[in-house]
Amino acid sequence: DAKTTQPPSMDCAEGRAANLPCNHSTISGNEYVYWYRQIHSQGPQYIIHGLKNNETNEMASLIITEDRKSSTLILPHATLRDTAVYYCIVRVANAGKSTFGDGTTLTVKP
Amino acid sequence: DAGVIQSPRHEVTEMGQEVTLRCKPISGHNSLFWYRQTMMRGLELLIYFNNNVPIDDSGMPEDRFSAKMPNASFSTLKIQPSEPRDSAVYFCASSFQGGLANNEQFFGPGTRLTVL
């Protein structure tokens, strides 16, 4: 699986958009970008994934650059409950294992 | 569906004792994963099963750790004998792999293990 690089921490004001970057410059053509988050004391939770097109669901949007070497997770209107560690993972679909790095600790402030 | 179920939620034991953690995956899922999380090492994959068969156990720390999946609805992670450095939160996750499924993993609430 390709290695990812994320900033260790970020702050965001409540109600504003949170933009979480991820670098994955060694991503292979058949590897997807997955995002999970982990709220304190809970198990990680799937957010969204994509291959090369931008994706949106009820939780977030995923923007993948044209060269696929980086991506951004966007929480359009962050709330205090979005405070969590956000993990960016790249892996082949149907590959089974996922390697979680250190993630980004997002703190949403009132 | 109740989601991934893990038991016990908390376990406190003494060094040298055997510890058994249990997991019931989501019905219909064919892959199951055991992770360990500590402050120092983060979230580490210990082992994963596909169709009840262990596929990758390279993350299992040592022979004291063993995992089984006797059927599609149950898995155990056993530590024997336990040591203080095994203290961590152990997560079980399941997913469906195959076809056009996105393979998202659903995590259980975890078991917090403390070895004294």
mmCIF file with all atom_site columns, C-alpha atoms in Angstrom:
data_model
loop_
_atom_site.group_PDB
_atom_site.id
_atom_site.type_symbol
_atom_site.label_atom_id
_atom_site.label_alt_id
_atom_site.label_comp_id
_atom_site.label_asym_id
_atom_site.label_entity_id
_atom_site.label_seq_id
_atom_site.pdbx_PDB_ins_code
_atom_site.Cartn_x
_atom_site.Cartn_y
_atom_site.Cartn_z
_atom_site.occupancy
_atom_site.B_iso_or_equiv
_atom_site.pdbx_formal_charge
_atom_site.auth_seq_id
_atom_site.auth_comp_id
_atom_site.auth_asym_id
_atom_site.auth_atom_id
_atom_site.pdbx_PDB_model_num
ATOM 1   C CA . ASP A 1 1   ? 0.000   0.000   0.000   1.00 0.00 ? 1   ASP A CA 1
ATOM 2   C CA . ALA A 1 2   ? 1.187   3.519   -0.802  1.00 0.00 ? 2   ALA A CA 1
ATOM 3   C CA . LYS A 1 3   ? 2.351   5.677   2.082   1.00 0.00 ? 3   LYS A CA 1
ATOM 4   C CA . THR A 1 4   ? 0.353   8.764   3.007   1.00 0.00 ? 4   THR A CA 1
ATOM 5   C CA . THR A 1 5   ? 1.379   12.013  4.674   1.00 0.00 ? 5   THR A CA 1
ATOM 6   C CA . GLN A 1 6   ? -1.027  14.117  6.714   1.00 0.00 ? 6   GLN A CA 1
ATOM 7   C CA . PRO A 1 7   ? -0.542  17.137  8.972   1.00 0.00 ? 7   PRO A CA 1
ATOM 8   C CA . PRO A 1 8   ? -0.621  16.044  12.613  1.00 0.00 ? 8   PRO A CA 1
ATOM 9   C CA . SER A 1 9   ? -3.248  18.555  13.672  1.00 0.00 ? 9   SER A CA 1
ATOM 10  C CA . MET A 1 10  ? -5.662  21.197  12.422  1.00 0.00 ? 10  MET A CA 1
ATOM 11  C CA . ASP A 1 11  ? -8.205  23.547  13.943  1.00 0.00 ? 11  ASP A CA 1
ATOM 12  C CA . CYS A 1 12  ? -11.483 24.665  12.433  1.00 0.00 ? 12  CYS A CA 1
ATOM 13  C CA . ALA A 1 13  ? -14.194 27.061  13.557  1.00 0.00 ? 13  ALA A CA 1
ATOM 14  C CA . GLU A 1 14  ? -17.624 25.583  14.085  1.00 0.00 ? 14  GLU A CA 1
ATOM 15  C CA . GLY A 1 15  ? -19.819 26.079  11.023  1.00 0.00 ? 15  GLY A CA 1
ATOM 16  C CA . ARG A 1 16  ? -16.894 26.619  8.692   1.00 0.00 ? 16  ARG A CA 1
ATOM 17  C CA . ALA A 1 17  ? -15.555 24.155  6.151   1.00 0.00 ? 17  ALA A CA 1
ATOM 18  C CA . ALA A 1 18  ? -12.768 21.857  7.299   1.00 0.00 ? 18  ALA A CA 1
ATOM 19  C CA . ASN A 1 19  ? -10.282 20.956  4.588   1.00 0.00 ? 19  ASN A CA 1
ATOM 20  C CA . LEU A 1 20  ? -8.001  18.051  5.469   1.00 0.00 ? 20  LEU A CA 1
ATOM 21  C CA . PRO A 1 21  ? -5.120  17.378  3.072   1.00 0.00 ? 21  PRO A CA 1
ATOM 22  C CA . CYS A 1 22  ? -3.378  14.122  2.319   1.00 0.00 ? 22  CYS A CA 1
ATOM 23  C CA . ASN A 1 23  ? -0.327  13.462  0.175   1.00 0.00 ? 23  ASN A CA 1
ATOM 24  C CA . HIS A 1 24  ? 0.052   10.096  -1.517  1.00 0.00 ? 24  HIS A CA 1
ATOM 25  C CA . SER A 1 25  ? 2.652   10.735  -4.194  1.00 0.00 ? 25  SER A CA 1
ATOM 26  C CA . THR A 1 26  ? 3.479   7.045   -4.689  1.00 0.00 ? 26  THR A CA 1
ATOM 27  C CA . ILE A 1 27  ? -0.093  5.942   -5.282  1.00 0.00 ? 27  ILE A CA 1
ATOM 28  C CA . SER A 1 28  ? -0.546  3.264   -7.934  1.00 0.00 ? 28  SER A CA 1
ATOM 29  C CA . GLY A 1 29  ? -3.117  3.355   -10.702 1.00 0.00 ? 29  GLY A CA 1
ATOM 30  C CA . ASN A 1 30  ? -5.328  0.752   -9.077  1.00 0.00 ? 30  ASN A CA 1
ATOM 31  C CA . GLU A 1 31  ? -5.214  2.158   -5.549  1.00 0.00 ? 31  GLU A CA 1
ATOM 32  C CA . TYR A 1 32  ? -8.167  3.949   -4.040  1.00 0.00 ? 32  TYR A CA 1
ATOM 33  C CA . VAL A 1 33  ? -8.100  6.758   -1.481  1.00 0.00 ? 33  VAL A CA 1
ATOM 34  C CA . TYR A 1 34  ? -10.130 5.988   1.650   1.00 0.00 ? 34  TYR A CA 1
ATOM 35  C CA . TRP A 1 35  ? -10.893 8.279   4.568   1.00 0.00 ? 35  TRP A CA 1
ATOM 36  C CA . TYR A 1 36  ? -11.853 7.164   8.054   1.00 0.00 ? 36  TYR A CA 1
ATOM 37  C CA . ARG A 1 37  ? -12.230 9.075   11.282  1.00 0.00 ? 37  ARG A CA 1
ATOM 38  C CA . GLN A 1 38  ? -11.956 8.061   14.907  1.00 0.00 ? 38  GLN A CA 1
ATOM 39  C CA . ILE A 1 39  ? -13.820 9.934   17.566  1.00 0.00 ? 39  ILE A CA 1
ATOM 40  C CA . HIS A 1 40  ? -12.295 9.589   21.004  1.00 0.00 ? 40  HIS A CA 1
ATOM 41  C CA . SER A 1 41  ? -12.692 6.118   22.521  1.00 0.00 ? 41  SER A CA 1
ATOM 42  C CA . GLN A 1 42  ? -14.641 4.786   19.553  1.00 0.00 ? 42  GLN A CA 1
ATOM 43  C CA . GLY A 1 43  ? -13.674 2.543   16.664  1.00 0.00 ? 43  GLY A CA 1
ATOM 44  C CA . PRO A 1 44  ? -12.755 4.179   13.349  1.00 0.00 ? 44  PRO A CA 1
ATOM 45  C CA . GLN A 1 45  ? -15.645 5.073   11.068  1.00 0.00 ? 45  GLN A CA 1
ATOM 46  C CA . TYR A 1 46  ? -15.625 5.014   7.278   1.00 0.00 ? 46  TYR A CA 1
ATOM 47  C CA . ILE A 1 47  ? -16.264 8.410   5.652   1.00 0.00 ? 47  ILE A CA 1
ATOM 48  C CA . ILE A 1 48  ? -15.708 8.235   1.917   1.00 0.00 ? 48  ILE A CA 1
ATOM 49  C CA . HIS A 1 49  ? -13.466 6.814   -0.786  1.00 0.00 ? 49  HIS A CA 1
ATOM 50  C CA . GLY A 1 50  ? -12.547 7.500   -4.415  1.00 0.00 ? 50  GLY A CA 1
ATOM 51  C CA . LEU A 1 51  ? -10.323 6.462   -7.281  1.00 0.00 ? 51  LEU A CA 1
ATOM 52  C CA . LYS A 1 52  ? -9.845  9.541   -9.449  1.00 0.00 ? 52  LYS A CA 1
ATOM 53  C CA . ASN A 1 53  ? -13.139 11.400  -9.624  1.00 0.00 ? 53  ASN A CA 1
ATOM 54  C CA . ASN A 1 54  ? -14.320 13.725  -6.908  1.00 0.00 ? 54  ASN A CA 1
ATOM 55  C CA . GLU A 1 55  ? -16.845 12.129  -4.614  1.00 0.00 ? 55  GLU A CA 1
ATOM 56  C CA . THR A 1 56  ? -19.532 13.451  -2.287  1.00 0.00 ? 56  THR A CA 1
ATOM 57  C CA . ASN A 1 57  ? -21.787 11.803  0.234   1.00 0.00 ? 57  ASN A CA 1
ATOM 58  C CA . GLU A 1 58  ? -23.846 12.878  3.204   1.00 0.00 ? 58  GLU A CA 1
ATOM 59  C CA . MET A 1 59  ? -20.776 13.179  5.398   1.00 0.00 ? 59  MET A CA 1
ATOM 60  C CA . ALA A 1 60  ? -18.122 14.802  3.247   1.00 0.00 ? 60  ALA A CA 1
ATOM 61  C CA . SER A 1 61  ? -16.590 15.533  -0.139  1.00 0.00 ? 61  SER A CA 1
ATOM 62  C CA . LEU A 1 62  ? -13.368 14.082  -1.490  1.00 0.00 ? 62  LEU A CA 1
ATOM 63  C CA . ILE A 1 63  ? -11.307 16.043  -3.968  1.00 0.00 ? 63  ILE A CA 1
ATOM 64  C CA . ILE A 1 64  ? -8.522  14.111  -5.728  1.00 0.00 ? 64  ILE A CA 1
ATOM 65  C CA . THR A 1 65  ? -5.981  15.994  -7.831  1.00 0.00 ? 65  THR A CA 1
ATOM 66  C CA . GLU A 1 66  ? -5.684  15.115  -11.489 1.00 0.00 ? 66  GLU A CA 1
ATOM 67  C CA . ASP A 1 67  ? -2.305  13.436  -10.973 1.00 0.00 ? 67  ASP A CA 1
ATOM 68  C CA . ARG A 1 68  ? -3.796  11.592  -7.956  1.00 0.00 ? 68  ARG A CA 1
ATOM 69  C CA . LYS A 1 69  ? -0.801  12.438  -5.801  1.00 0.00 ? 69  LYS A CA 1
ATOM 70  C CA . SER A 1 70  ? -2.862  14.250  -3.220  1.00 0.00 ? 70  SER A CA 1
ATOM 71  C CA . SER A 1 71  ? -6.410  14.618  -2.017  1.00 0.00 ? 71  SER A CA 1
ATOM 72  C CA . THR A 1 72  ? -8.501  16.763  0.300   1.00 0.00 ? 72  THR A CA 1
ATOM 73  C CA . LEU A 1 73  ? -11.344 15.724  2.532   1.00 0.00 ? 73  LEU A CA 1
ATOM 74  C CA . ILE A 1 74  ? -13.888 18.500  2.967   1.00 0.00 ? 74  ILE A CA 1
ATOM 75  C CA . LEU A 1 75  ? -16.379 18.686  5.824   1.00 0.00 ? 75  LEU A CA 1
ATOM 76  C CA . PRO A 1 76  ? -18.585 21.503  4.525   1.00 0.00 ? 76  PRO A CA 1
ATOM 77  C CA . HIS A 1 77  ? -19.995 22.741  7.839   1.00 0.00 ? 77  HIS A CA 1
ATOM 78  C CA . ALA A 1 78  ? -17.940 21.409  10.706  1.00 0.00 ? 78  ALA A CA 1
ATOM 79  C CA . THR A 1 79  ? -19.610 20.828  14.055  1.00 0.00 ? 79  THR A CA 1
ATOM 80  C CA . LEU A 1 80  ? -18.117 20.148  17.469  1.00 0.00 ? 80  LEU A CA 1
ATOM 81  C CA . ARG A 1 81  ? -18.957 16.472  16.959  1.00 0.00 ? 81  ARG A CA 1
ATOM 82  C CA . ASP A 1 82  ? -16.571 16.359  14.004  1.00 0.00 ? 82  ASP A CA 1
ATOM 83  C CA . THR A 1 83  ? -13.626 16.683  16.387  1.00 0.00 ? 83  THR A CA 1
ATOM 84  C CA . ALA A 1 84  ? -11.713 13.459  15.731  1.00 0.00 ? 84  ALA A CA 1
ATOM 85  C CA . VAL A 1 85  ? -8.608  11.909  14.218  1.00 0.00 ? 85  VAL A CA 1
ATOM 86  C CA . TYR A 1 86  ? -8.955  11.643  10.441  1.00 0.00 ? 86  TYR A CA 1
ATOM 87  C CA . TYR A 1 87  ? -7.054  8.919   8.583   1.00 0.00 ? 87  TYR A CA 1
ATOM 88  C CA . CYS A 1 88  ? -6.221  8.923   4.901   1.00 0.00 ? 88  CYS A CA 1
ATOM 89  C CA . ILE A 1 89  ? -5.462  5.457   3.486   1.00 0.00 ? 89  ILE A CA 1
ATOM 90  C CA . VAL A 1 90  ? -4.599  4.301   0.005   1.00 0.00 ? 90  VAL A CA 1
ATOM 91  C CA . ARG A 1 91  ? -5.068  0.708   -1.027  1.00 0.00 ? 91  ARG A CA 1
ATOM 92  C CA . VAL A 1 92  ? -6.226  -1.564  -3.762  1.00 0.00 ? 92  VAL A CA 1
ATOM 93  C CA . ALA A 1 93  ? -9.915  -2.393  -3.626  1.00 0.00 ? 93  ALA A CA 1
ATOM 94  C CA . ASN A 1 94  ? -10.520 -5.965  -2.481  1.00 0.00 ? 94  ASN A CA 1
ATOM 95  C CA . ALA A 1 95  ? -7.005  -6.042  -1.054  1.00 0.00 ? 95  ALA A CA 1
ATOM 96  C CA . GLY A 1 96  ? -8.198  -6.616  2.473   1.00 0.00 ? 96  GLY A CA 1
ATOM 97  C CA . LYS A 1 97  ? -5.762  -4.946  4.756   1.00 0.00 ? 97  LYS A CA 1
ATOM 98  C CA . SER A 1 98  ? -5.577  -1.203  5.372   1.00 0.00 ? 98  SER A CA 1
ATOM 99  C CA . THR A 1 99  ? -2.579  0.535   6.900   1.00 0.00 ? 99  THR A CA 1
ATOM 100 C CA . PHE A 1 100 ? -3.545  3.378   9.226   1.00 0.00 ? 100 PHE A CA 1
ATOM 101 C CA . GLY A 1 101 ? -0.940  6.094   9.716   1.00 0.00 ? 101 GLY A CA 1
ATOM 102 C CA . ASP A 1 102 ? -0.958  8.759   12.417  1.00 0.00 ? 102 ASP A CA 1
ATOM 103 C CA . GLY A 1 103 ? -3.801  10.751  10.863  1.00 0.00 ? 103 GLY A CA 1
ATOM 104 C CA . THR A 1 104 ? -4.778  14.374  11.434  1.00 0.00 ? 104 THR A CA 1
ATOM 105 C CA . THR A 1 105 ? -6.327  15.445  14.713  1.00 0.00 ? 105 THR A CA 1
ATOM 106 C CA . LEU A 1 106 ? -9.061  17.913  13.795  1.00 0.00 ? 106 LEU A CA 1
ATOM 107 C CA . THR A 1 107 ? -10.332 20.131  16.574  1.00 0.00 ? 107 THR A CA 1
ATOM 108 C CA . VAL A 1 108 ? -13.515 22.048  15.854  1.00 0.00 ? 108 VAL A CA 1
ATOM 109 C CA . LYS A 1 109 ? -13.785 25.086  18.083  1.00 0.00 ? 109 LYS A CA 1
ATOM 110 C CA . PRO A 1 110 ? -16.903 27.069  18.977  1.00 0.00 ? 110 PRO A CA 1
ATOM 111 C CA . ASP B 2 1   ? -27.977 -4.849  12.177  1.00 0.00 ? 1   ASP B CA 1
ATOM 112 C CA . ALA B 2 2   ? -26.264 -4.383  15.527  1.00 0.00 ? 2   ALA B CA 1
ATOM 113 C CA . GLY B 2 3   ? -22.906 -3.759  13.925  1.00 0.00 ? 3   GLY B CA 1
ATOM 114 C CA . VAL B 2 4   ? -19.694 -5.457  14.943  1.00 0.00 ? 4   VAL B CA 1
ATOM 115 C CA . ILE B 2 5   ? -19.984 -6.790  18.472  1.00 0.00 ? 5   ILE B CA 1
ATOM 116 C CA . GLN B 2 6   ? -16.986 -7.202  20.737  1.00 0.00 ? 6   GLN B CA 1
ATOM 117 C CA . SER B 2 7   ? -16.728 -8.641  24.207  1.00 0.00 ? 7   SER B CA 1
ATOM 118 C CA . PRO B 2 8   ? -15.713 -7.910  26.809  1.00 0.00 ? 8   PRO B CA 1
ATOM 119 C CA . ARG B 2 9   ? -15.604 -4.130  26.536  1.00 0.00 ? 9   ARG B CA 1
ATOM 120 C CA . HIS B 2 10  ? -13.083 -3.901  29.343  1.00 0.00 ? 10  HIS B CA 1
ATOM 121 C CA . GLU B 2 11  ? -10.703 -6.502  30.687  1.00 0.00 ? 11  GLU B CA 1
ATOM 122 C CA . VAL B 2 12  ? -8.288  -6.176  33.572  1.00 0.00 ? 12  VAL B CA 1
ATOM 123 C CA . THR B 2 13  ? -6.022  -9.111  34.222  1.00 0.00 ? 13  THR B CA 1
ATOM 124 C CA . GLU B 2 14  ? -2.735  -9.961  35.821  1.00 0.00 ? 14  GLU B CA 1
ATOM 125 C CA . MET B 2 15  ? 0.463   -10.720 34.001  1.00 0.00 ? 15  MET B CA 1
ATOM 126 C CA . GLY B 2 16  ? 0.692   -14.349 32.987  1.00 0.00 ? 16  GLY B CA 1
ATOM 127 C CA . GLN B 2 17  ? -3.019  -14.906 32.684  1.00 0.00 ? 17  GLN B CA 1
ATOM 128 C CA . GLU B 2 18  ? -4.745  -15.985 29.490  1.00 0.00 ? 18  GLU B CA 1
ATOM 129 C CA . VAL B 2 19  ? -6.948  -13.403 27.813  1.00 0.00 ? 19  VAL B CA 1
ATOM 130 C CA . THR B 2 20  ? -9.587  -14.139 25.179  1.00 0.00 ? 20  THR B CA 1
ATOM 131 C CA . LEU B 2 21  ? -11.215 -11.382 23.179  1.00 0.00 ? 21  LEU B CA 1
ATOM 132 C CA . ARG B 2 22  ? -14.309 -12.107 21.141  1.00 0.00 ? 22  ARG B CA 1
ATOM 133 C CA . CYS B 2 23  ? -15.824 -10.642 18.004  1.00 0.00 ? 23  CYS B CA 1
ATOM 134 C CA . LYS B 2 24  ? -19.035 -11.132 16.070  1.00 0.00 ? 24  LYS B CA 1
ATOM 135 C CA . PRO B 2 25  ? -18.820 -9.552  12.615  1.00 0.00 ? 25  PRO B CA 1
ATOM 136 C CA . ILE B 2 26  ? -21.698 -8.034  10.689  1.00 0.00 ? 26  ILE B CA 1
ATOM 137 C CA . SER B 2 27  ? -23.856 -10.717 9.117   1.00 0.00 ? 27  SER B CA 1
ATOM 138 C CA . GLY B 2 28  ? -22.976 -11.240 5.457   1.00 0.00 ? 28  GLY B CA 1
ATOM 139 C CA . HIS B 2 29  ? -19.460 -9.858  5.741   1.00 0.00 ? 29  HIS B CA 1
ATOM 140 C CA . ASN B 2 30  ? -16.712 -12.197 4.599   1.00 0.00 ? 30  ASN B CA 1
ATOM 141 C CA . SER B 2 31  ? -13.631 -10.461 5.958   1.00 0.00 ? 31  SER B CA 1
ATOM 142 C CA . LEU B 2 32  ? -12.649 -9.884  9.549   1.00 0.00 ? 32  LEU B CA 1
ATOM 143 C CA . PHE B 2 33  ? -9.782  -7.845  10.960  1.00 0.00 ? 33  PHE B CA 1
ATOM 144 C CA . TRP B 2 34  ? -8.138  -7.576  14.376  1.00 0.00 ? 34  TRP B CA 1
ATOM 145 C CA . TYR B 2 35  ? -6.353  -4.300  15.201  1.00 0.00 ? 35  TYR B CA 1
ATOM 146 C CA . ARG B 2 36  ? -4.486  -3.083  18.258  1.00 0.00 ? 36  ARG B CA 1
ATOM 147 C CA . GLN B 2 37  ? -4.241  0.584   19.219  1.00 0.00 ? 37  GLN B CA 1
ATOM 148 C CA . THR B 2 38  ? -1.797  2.192   21.618  1.00 0.00 ? 38  THR B CA 1
ATOM 149 C CA . MET B 2 39  ? -0.589  5.739   22.054  1.00 0.00 ? 39  MET B CA 1
ATOM 150 C CA . MET B 2 40  ? 2.920   4.774   21.065  1.00 0.00 ? 40  MET B CA 1
ATOM 151 C CA . ARG B 2 41  ? 2.215   2.642   17.993  1.00 0.00 ? 41  ARG B CA 1
ATOM 152 C CA . GLY B 2 42  ? -1.144  3.901   16.784  1.00 0.00 ? 42  GLY B CA 1
ATOM 153 C CA . LEU B 2 43  ? -3.578  1.558   15.060  1.00 0.00 ? 43  LEU B CA 1
ATOM 154 C CA . GLU B 2 44  ? -1.899  -1.653  13.937  1.00 0.00 ? 44  GLU B CA 1
ATOM 155 C CA . LEU B 2 45  ? -3.382  -4.512  11.951  1.00 0.00 ? 45  LEU B CA 1
ATOM 156 C CA . LEU B 2 46  ? -2.682  -7.802  13.700  1.00 0.00 ? 46  LEU B CA 1
ATOM 157 C CA . ILE B 2 47  ? -4.398  -10.306 11.422  1.00 0.00 ? 47  ILE B CA 1
ATOM 158 C CA . TYR B 2 48  ? -7.191  -10.572 8.938   1.00 0.00 ? 48  TYR B CA 1
ATOM 159 C CA . PHE B 2 49  ? -9.392  -13.389 7.713   1.00 0.00 ? 49  PHE B CA 1
ATOM 160 C CA . ASN B 2 50  ? -11.219 -13.839 4.443   1.00 0.00 ? 50  ASN B CA 1
ATOM 161 C CA . ASN B 2 51  ? -13.953 -16.464 4.327   1.00 0.00 ? 51  ASN B CA 1
ATOM 162 C CA . ASN B 2 52  ? -12.785 -17.681 7.751   1.00 0.00 ? 52  ASN B CA 1
ATOM 163 C CA . VAL B 2 53  ? -9.241  -18.321 6.511   1.00 0.00 ? 53  VAL B CA 1
ATOM 164 C CA . PRO B 2 54  ? -6.313  -16.312 7.909   1.00 0.00 ? 54  PRO B CA 1
ATOM 165 C CA . ILE B 2 55  ? -4.829  -14.346 5.023   1.00 0.00 ? 55  ILE B CA 1
ATOM 166 C CA . ASP B 2 56  ? -2.209  -12.150 6.649   1.00 0.00 ? 56  ASP B CA 1
ATOM 167 C CA . ASP B 2 57  ? -0.960  -12.599 10.211  1.00 0.00 ? 57  ASP B CA 1
ATOM 168 C CA . SER B 2 58  ? 2.266   -10.672 9.759   1.00 0.00 ? 58  SER B CA 1
ATOM 169 C CA . GLY B 2 59  ? 1.153   -8.137  12.343  1.00 0.00 ? 59  GLY B CA 1
ATOM 170 C CA . MET B 2 60  ? 0.759   -10.655 15.140  1.00 0.00 ? 60  MET B CA 1
ATOM 171 C CA . PRO B 2 61  ? 3.427   -9.631  17.652  1.00 0.00 ? 61  PRO B CA 1
ATOM 172 C CA . GLU B 2 62  ? 4.632   -13.041 18.744  1.00 0.00 ? 62  GLU B CA 1
ATOM 173 C CA . ASP B 2 63  ? 3.633   -16.583 19.506  1.00 0.00 ? 63  ASP B CA 1
ATOM 174 C CA . ARG B 2 64  ? 1.748   -15.499 22.581  1.00 0.00 ? 64  ARG B CA 1
ATOM 175 C CA . PHE B 2 65  ? -0.938  -14.154 20.266  1.00 0.00 ? 65  PHE B CA 1
ATOM 176 C CA . SER B 2 66  ? -3.297  -16.414 18.339  1.00 0.00 ? 66  SER B CA 1
ATOM 177 C CA . ALA B 2 67  ? -6.527  -15.823 16.453  1.00 0.00 ? 67  ALA B CA 1
ATOM 178 C CA . LYS B 2 68  ? -9.208  -18.138 15.212  1.00 0.00 ? 68  LYS B CA 1
ATOM 179 C CA . MET B 2 69  ? -12.339 -17.870 13.148  1.00 0.00 ? 69  MET B CA 1
ATOM 180 C CA . PRO B 2 70  ? -14.237 -21.142 13.461  1.00 0.00 ? 70  PRO B CA 1
ATOM 181 C CA . ASN B 2 71  ? -17.213 -19.837 11.486  1.00 0.00 ? 71  ASN B CA 1
ATOM 182 C CA . ALA B 2 72  ? -18.434 -16.770 9.666   1.00 0.00 ? 72  ALA B CA 1
ATOM 183 C CA . SER B 2 73  ? -20.050 -15.252 12.730  1.00 0.00 ? 73  SER B CA 1
ATOM 184 C CA . PHE B 2 74  ? -17.373 -15.560 15.379  1.00 0.00 ? 74  PHE B CA 1
ATOM 185 C CA . SER B 2 75  ? -13.691 -14.882 15.949  1.00 0.00 ? 75  SER B CA 1
ATOM 186 C CA . THR B 2 76  ? -11.375 -14.898 18.948  1.00 0.00 ? 76  THR B CA 1
ATOM 187 C CA . LEU B 2 77  ? -8.042  -13.283 19.703  1.00 0.00 ? 77  LEU B CA 1
ATOM 188 C CA . LYS B 2 78  ? -6.157  -15.007 22.488  1.00 0.00 ? 78  LYS B CA 1
ATOM 189 C CA . ILE B 2 79  ? -3.110  -13.846 24.401  1.00 0.00 ? 79  ILE B CA 1
ATOM 190 C CA . GLN B 2 80  ? -1.351  -16.464 26.488  1.00 0.00 ? 80  GLN B CA 1
ATOM 191 C CA . PRO B 2 81  ? 0.469   -15.562 28.656  1.00 0.00 ? 81  PRO B CA 1
ATOM 192 C CA . SER B 2 82  ? -0.419  -11.887 28.821  1.00 0.00 ? 82  SER B CA 1
ATOM 193 C CA . GLU B 2 83  ? 2.156   -9.196  29.612  1.00 0.00 ? 83  GLU B CA 1
ATOM 194 C CA . PRO B 2 84  ? 1.797   -5.550  30.705  1.00 0.00 ? 84  PRO B CA 1
ATOM 195 C CA . ARG B 2 85  ? 2.970   -4.371  27.268  1.00 0.00 ? 85  ARG B CA 1
ATOM 196 C CA . ASP B 2 86  ? -0.108  -6.004  25.761  1.00 0.00 ? 86  ASP B CA 1
ATOM 197 C CA . SER B 2 87  ? -2.245  -3.331  27.375  1.00 0.00 ? 87  SER B CA 1
ATOM 198 C CA . ALA B 2 88  ? -4.109  -1.604  24.544  1.00 0.00 ? 88  ALA B CA 1
ATOM 199 C CA . VAL B 2 89  ? -7.479  -1.218  22.895  1.00 0.00 ? 89  VAL B CA 1
ATOM 200 C CA . TYR B 2 90  ? -8.201  -4.106  20.561  1.00 0.00 ? 90  TYR B CA 1
ATOM 201 C CA . PHE B 2 91  ? -10.587 -3.478  17.699  1.00 0.00 ? 91  PHE B CA 1
ATOM 202 C CA . CYS B 2 92  ? -12.341 -5.961  15.508  1.00 0.00 ? 92  CYS B CA 1
ATOM 203 C CA . ALA B 2 93  ? -13.629 -4.882  12.092  1.00 0.00 ? 93  ALA B CA 1
ATOM 204 C CA . SER B 2 94  ? -15.490 -6.594  9.292   1.00 0.00 ? 94  SER B CA 1
ATOM 205 C CA . SER B 2 95  ? -16.153 -5.905  5.642   1.00 0.00 ? 95  SER B CA 1
ATOM 206 C CA . PHE B 2 96  ? -17.503 -7.485  2.511   1.00 0.00 ? 96  PHE B CA 1
ATOM 207 C CA . GLN B 2 97  ? -14.948 -8.066  -0.191  1.00 0.00 ? 97  GLN B CA 1
ATOM 208 C CA . GLY B 2 98  ? -15.938 -8.936  -3.685  1.00 0.00 ? 98  GLY B CA 1
ATOM 209 C CA . GLY B 2 99  ? -17.653 -7.590  -6.749  1.00 0.00 ? 99  GLY B CA 1
ATOM 210 C CA . LEU B 2 100 ? -18.204 -3.877  -6.766  1.00 0.00 ? 100 LEU B CA 1
ATOM 211 C CA . ALA B 2 101 ? -18.316 -3.547  -2.992  1.00 0.00 ? 101 ALA B CA 1
ATOM 212 C CA . ASN B 2 102 ? -16.304 -0.614  -1.672  1.00 0.00 ? 102 ASN B CA 1
ATOM 213 C CA . ASN B 2 103 ? -14.783 -2.780  1.052   1.00 0.00 ? 103 ASN B CA 1
ATOM 214 C CA . GLU B 2 104 ? -15.326 -0.251  3.797   1.00 0.00 ? 104 GLU B CA 1
ATOM 215 C CA . GLN B 2 105 ? -14.469 -1.682  7.150   1.00 0.00 ? 105 GLN B CA 1
ATOM 216 C CA . PHE B 2 106 ? -16.953 -1.456  10.004  1.00 0.00 ? 106 PHE B CA 1
ATOM 217 C CA . PHE B 2 107 ? -15.286 -1.325  13.386  1.00 0.00 ? 107 PHE B CA 1
ATOM 218 C CA . GLY B 2 108 ? -16.539 -2.586  16.689  1.00 0.00 ? 108 GLY B CA 1
ATOM 219 C CA . PRO B 2 109 ? -16.409 -0.539  19.904  1.00 0.00 ? 109 PRO B CA 1
ATOM 220 C CA . GLY B 2 110 ? -13.158 -2.173  20.975  1.00 0.00 ? 110 GLY B CA 1
ATOM 221 C CA . THR B 2 111 ? -11.960 -4.042  24.043  1.00 0.00 ? 111 THR B CA 1
ATOM 222 C CA . ARG B 2 112 ? -9.783  -2.078  26.438  1.00 0.00 ? 112 ARG B CA 1
ATOM 223 C CA . LEU B 2 113 ? -7.259  -4.516  27.902  1.00 0.00 ? 113 LEU B CA 1
ATOM 224 C CA . THR B 2 114 ? -5.179  -3.709  30.948  1.00 0.00 ? 114 THR B CA 1
ATOM 225 C CA . VAL B 2 115 ? -2.553  -6.203  32.051  1.00 0.00 ? 115 VAL B CA 1
ATOM 226 C CA . LEU B 2 116 ? -1.193  -5.492  35.517  1.00 0.00 ? 116 LEU B CA 1
#
